[in-house]
Coordinates of C-alpha atoms and ligand atoms in Angstrom, one line a residue:
X1 CA 60.8 119.0 -1.9
X2 CA 63.2 121.4 0.1
X3 CA 64.0 119.9 3.4
X4 CA 63.7 122.0 6.5
X5 CA 66.6 122.6 8.9
X6 CA 65.4 123.4 12.3
X7 CA 66.3 126.8 14.0
X8 CA 67.5 125.9 17.5
X9 CA 68.1 129.4 19.0
X10 CA 65.8 132.3 19.8
X11 CA 68.1 134.6 18.0
X12 CA 67.9 132.5 14.8
X13 CA 64.1 132.6 15.0
X14 CA 64.1 136.3 15.4
X15 CA 66.5 136.7 12.5
X16 CA 64.3 134.5 10.4
X17 CA 61.1 136.7 11.1
X18 CA 63.1 139.8 10.5
X19 CA 64.2 138.7 7.1
X20 CA 60.6 137.7 6.3
X21 CA 59.3 141.1 7.5
X22 CA 61.9 142.9 5.5
X23 CA 60.5 141.3 2.5
X24 CA 57.0 142.4 3.3
X25 CA 55.9 138.8 4.2
X26 CA 53.3 138.0 6.9
X27 CA 54.4 135.4 9.4
X28 CA 52.2 132.6 10.9
X29 CA 53.3 130.5 13.9
X30 CA 52.1 126.9 14.6
X31 CA 53.1 125.9 18.1
X32 CA 53.3 122.1 18.5
X33 CA 54.9 119.4 20.7
X34 CA 55.9 117.4 17.6
X35 CA 54.8 113.8 16.9
X36 CA 52.8 115.5 14.0
X37 CA 49.6 114.0 12.6
X38 CA 47.2 115.2 10.1
X39 CA 45.5 117.5 12.6
X40 CA 48.8 119.5 13.0
X41 CA 49.2 119.4 9.2
X42 CA 45.8 120.8 8.8
X43 CA 46.7 123.7 11.1
X44 CA 49.9 124.3 8.9
X45 CA 47.8 124.4 5.7
X46 CA 45.0 126.6 7.2
X47 CA 47.5 129.2 8.5
X48 CA 49.4 129.1 5.3
X49 CA 46.3 130.5 3.5
X50 CA 46.5 133.6 5.6
X51 CA 50.2 134.3 5.8
X52 CA 53.5 134.2 3.5
X53 CA 55.7 132.3 5.9
X54 CA 54.8 129.5 8.2
X55 CA 57.0 128.8 11.3
X56 CA 56.1 125.4 13.1
X57 CA 57.6 125.1 16.5
X58 CA 58.3 121.7 18.0
X59 CA 58.9 121.7 21.7
X60 CA 57.9 119.2 24.3
X61 CA 57.4 121.6 27.1
X62 CA 58.4 119.9 30.4
X63 CA 56.6 122.3 32.6
X64 CA 53.1 121.4 31.3
X65 CA 53.6 117.7 32.5
X66 CA 53.2 116.8 36.2
X67 CA 55.8 114.5 37.7
X68 CA 53.5 111.4 37.3
X69 CA 52.5 112.1 33.6
X70 CA 54.2 111.0 30.3
X71 CA 57.0 113.6 29.8
X72 CA 59.7 110.8 29.5
X73 CA 57.6 108.6 27.1
X74 CA 55.9 111.4 25.1
X75 CA 56.3 110.5 21.5
X76 CA 59.4 112.3 19.9
X77 CA 60.0 111.9 16.2
X78 CA 61.8 114.9 14.9
X79 CA 63.2 113.4 11.8
X80 CA 59.7 112.2 10.7
X81 CA 58.2 115.5 11.7
X82 CA 60.7 117.4 9.4
X83 CA 59.9 115.1 6.5
X84 CA 56.1 115.6 6.9
X85 CA 56.6 119.4 7.2
X86 CA 58.6 119.5 4.0
X87 CA 55.5 118.4 2.2
X88 CA 53.5 121.2 3.5
X89 CA 53.6 125.1 3.2
X90 CA 55.8 125.3 6.2
X91 CA 58.9 127.5 5.5
X92 CA 60.7 127.2 8.9
X93 CA 60.8 125.0 12.0
X94 CA 61.8 126.2 15.4
X95 CA 62.8 123.3 17.7
X96 CA 64.8 124.6 20.8
X97 CA 66.3 122.7 23.6
X98 CA 64.7 122.9 27.0
X99 CA 67.8 124.8 28.1
X100 CA 67.1 127.5 25.4
X101 CA 63.6 128.0 26.7
X102 CA 64.1 127.6 30.4
X103 CA 67.8 128.6 31.0
X104 CA 69.4 128.1 34.5
X105 CA 67.9 130.6 36.8
X106 CA 64.5 131.0 35.1
X107 CA 62.0 132.3 37.6
X108 CA 58.9 133.7 36.0
X109 CA 55.5 132.2 35.7
X110 CA 52.3 133.1 33.9
X111 CA 49.1 132.6 36.1
X112 CA 45.7 132.6 34.3
X113 CA 42.2 132.1 35.8
X114 CA 39.0 132.8 33.9
X115 CA 38.7 130.1 31.3
X116 CA 41.6 128.0 33.0
X117 CA 39.3 127.4 36.0
X118 CA 37.7 124.0 36.3
X119 CA 37.5 121.1 33.8
X120 CA 41.3 120.2 32.8
X121 CA 42.5 122.2 35.7
X122 CA 40.5 120.1 38.2
X123 CA 42.4 117.1 36.9
X124 CA 45.8 118.7 35.8
X125 CA 46.2 121.8 38.1
X126 CA 49.8 122.5 36.8
X127 CA 48.6 122.4 33.0
X128 CA 47.6 125.9 32.1
X129 CA 50.5 127.5 34.0
X130 CA 52.9 125.4 31.8
X131 CA 51.0 125.9 28.5
X132 CA 50.4 129.7 29.3
X133 CA 54.2 130.3 30.1
X134 CA 55.6 128.4 26.9
X135 CA 52.9 129.9 24.6
X136 CA 53.6 133.4 25.9
X137 CA 57.3 132.9 25.3
X138 CA 56.9 131.5 21.9
X139 CA 54.7 134.2 20.8
X140 CA 57.1 137.0 22.2
X141 CA 60.1 135.2 20.7
X142 CA 58.5 135.0 17.2
X143 CA 56.1 137.8 17.4
X144 CA 54.2 136.4 14.3
X145 CA 51.2 138.2 12.8
X146 CA 49.0 135.1 13.4
X147 CA 49.4 132.0 15.5
X148 CA 47.0 128.9 15.2
X149 CA 45.9 126.3 17.9
X150 CA 43.6 123.4 17.4
X151 CA 40.1 123.3 18.8
X152 CA 40.5 119.7 20.1
X153 CA 42.2 121.5 23.0
X154 CA 39.3 123.9 23.3
X155 CA 40.0 125.0 26.9
X156 CA 43.6 125.5 26.0
X157 CA 42.5 127.8 23.0
X158 CA 40.4 129.9 25.3
X159 CA 43.1 130.2 27.8
X160 CA 45.6 131.4 25.2
X161 CA 43.1 134.1 23.7
X162 CA 42.7 135.2 27.3
X163 CA 46.4 135.5 27.9
X164 CA 47.2 137.3 24.7
X165 CA 44.3 139.7 25.3
X166 CA 45.2 140.4 28.9
X167 CA 49.1 140.8 28.2
X168 CA 48.4 142.9 25.0
X169 CA 50.5 140.5 22.9
X170 CA 50.2 141.7 19.4
X171 CA 49.4 138.4 17.8
X172 CA 46.1 137.2 16.3
X173 CA 44.9 133.9 17.6
X174 CA 43.2 131.5 15.3
X175 CA 41.3 128.4 16.1
X176 CA 41.6 125.4 13.8
X177 CA 38.9 122.8 13.4
X178 CA 39.2 119.3 14.8
X179 CA 40.6 116.6 12.4
X180 CA 39.1 113.2 13.1
X181 CA 39.8 109.6 12.1
X182 CA 37.1 107.7 10.0
X183 CA 35.2 106.6 13.2
X184 CA 35.2 110.2 14.6
X185 CA 38.2 109.9 17.1
X186 CA 39.9 113.3 17.3
X187 CA 43.4 113.0 16.2
X188 CA 46.1 113.3 19.0
X189 CA 49.7 112.4 19.4
X190 CA 48.6 110.4 22.4
X191 CA 46.4 108.1 20.3
X192 CA 49.6 106.2 19.6
X193 CA 49.5 105.0 23.2
X194 CA 46.2 103.0 22.7
X195 CA 46.1 99.2 22.2
X196 CA 43.8 97.9 19.4
X197 CA 41.1 97.1 22.0
X198 CA 41.3 100.5 23.4
X199 CA 41.4 102.1 20.1
X200 CA 37.9 100.5 19.3
X201 CA 36.5 101.9 22.6
X202 CA 38.1 105.2 22.0
X203 CA 36.0 105.6 18.7
X204 CA 32.8 105.6 20.8
X205 CA 33.7 108.9 22.7
X206 CA 32.8 111.0 19.7
X207 CA 29.4 109.4 19.4
X208 CA 28.6 110.1 23.2
X209 CA 29.9 113.6 22.6
X210 CA 27.5 114.1 19.6
X211 CA 24.6 112.6 21.6
X212 CA 25.5 115.1 24.4
X213 CA 25.8 118.1 22.0
X214 CA 22.3 117.2 20.3
X215 CA 20.4 116.2 23.6
X216 CA 17.1 117.8 24.2
X217 CA 17.2 116.7 28.0
X218 CA 17.9 119.1 30.8
X219 CA 21.8 119.6 30.9
X220 CA 22.2 117.6 34.2
X221 CA 20.3 114.6 32.9
X222 CA 22.1 114.8 29.4
X223 CA 25.5 115.0 31.2
X224 CA 24.6 112.0 33.4
X225 CA 23.6 109.9 30.4
X226 CA 26.8 110.8 28.7
X227 CA 28.8 109.8 31.7
X228 CA 27.0 106.3 32.0
X229 CA 27.3 105.8 28.1
X230 CA 31.1 106.3 28.3
X231 CA 31.4 103.8 31.2
X232 CA 29.3 101.4 29.4
X233 CA 31.4 101.7 26.4
X234 CA 34.5 100.6 28.2
X235 CA 36.0 103.8 29.5
X236 CA 37.5 103.4 32.9
X237 CA 36.8 106.7 34.2
X238 CA 35.1 110.0 33.1
X239 CA 36.8 113.3 34.2
X240 CA 34.0 115.4 32.8
X241 CA 31.2 115.3 30.3
X242 CA 29.4 118.6 30.2
X243 CA 28.0 121.6 28.3
X244 CA 29.6 125.0 29.0
X245 CA 29.3 128.5 27.8
X246 CA 31.5 128.4 24.6
X247 CA 33.2 131.6 25.5
X248 CA 33.9 131.5 28.9
X249 CA 33.4 127.7 29.9
X250 CA 31.1 129.0 32.8
X251 CA 27.9 126.9 33.6
X252 CA 25.4 128.0 30.9
X253 CA 22.2 129.9 31.6
X254 CA 19.4 131.6 29.8
X255 CA 21.6 134.4 28.5
X256 CA 24.3 132.1 27.2
X257 CA 24.5 132.6 23.3
X258 CA 26.9 129.7 22.4
X259 CA 27.4 126.4 24.0
X260 CA 30.2 123.8 23.8
X261 CA 29.9 120.0 24.9
X262 CA 33.3 118.8 26.2
X263 CA 34.3 115.4 27.4
X264 CA 37.5 113.9 29.0
X265 CA 37.6 110.3 29.7
X266 CA 40.2 107.6 30.4
X267 CA 41.0 104.3 29.1
X268 CA 43.6 103.0 31.8
X269 CA 46.4 105.6 32.0
X270 CA 45.3 107.3 28.7
X271 CA 43.3 110.4 28.8
X272 CA 41.2 111.4 25.8
X273 CA 39.6 114.8 25.3
X274 CA 37.1 116.0 22.6
X275 CA 34.6 118.7 22.3
X276 CA 31.9 119.8 19.8
X277 CA 29.8 122.9 19.2
X278 CA 26.1 122.7 20.5
X279 CA 24.0 124.0 17.7
Ligands
PAF301 O1 48.7 121.8 22.3 C1 49.9 121.6 22.4 O2 50.6 120.8 21.6 C2 50.7 122.3 23.4 O3 49.9 122.4 24.5 C3 51.4 123.5 23.1 C4 50.1 124.8 22.8 C5 52.1 123.5 21.8 C6 52.1 124.3 24.2 O4 53.1 123.4 24.5

């Protein structure tokens, strides 16, 4: 199994992509913040079916964390990540320093509205500016044919699609299905923060989400029931439990063709999010 030596510099990344293109190979990008789990690895394998070369970026993006959030404690396991990737179809890893991405004097932002409004933004107002900027930079640095993002962060996926369309970035964005633990808990690097008691409660989130997605009650009643069920299951707070238009995240109405149920709930300081198609 060939081990992967991370590319640290943007120039090196561009050289790599140029080399692949010169050989007529299509390139895919899987942006991550590392601490890779099976959900990430499934994105690598999924995009690997559509391209010839798969670059995985590993970068814990400081500007998508607020001062009170977990930037300092966010899990960082680069050596383990490289080992896991060596067993996949990944062909290169881009793991730049914060200084490479945000050199001294950096002064540009990406502001996005539309699907970024509400839900996560109500709780983490800084978040999509941070994600939008780093993803825009990564896409422009690599200019892959395709880039893939997990549907677990559903609002993030819609925001990225919006930015790519609005800024005419010539990259196709693909969504990868949510990968779940045996009890339905969506895989997330932050699940490693859960104590065993919290882990048990966390497994209930998916059941409540399913009930919300399948409810025949009017939306406000179904949402209130989901909210109460999460508190009863032991969650300490519910940021949202709602059904929205799957394309815009606006409140659905009679014309809405596709709906998505979305939940964000907390166990102490740990926030869990999940979502599901309403059929
Ligand atoms: O979903 C993530 O891991 C991050 O938000 C992303 C897209 C890699 C940007 O830092």
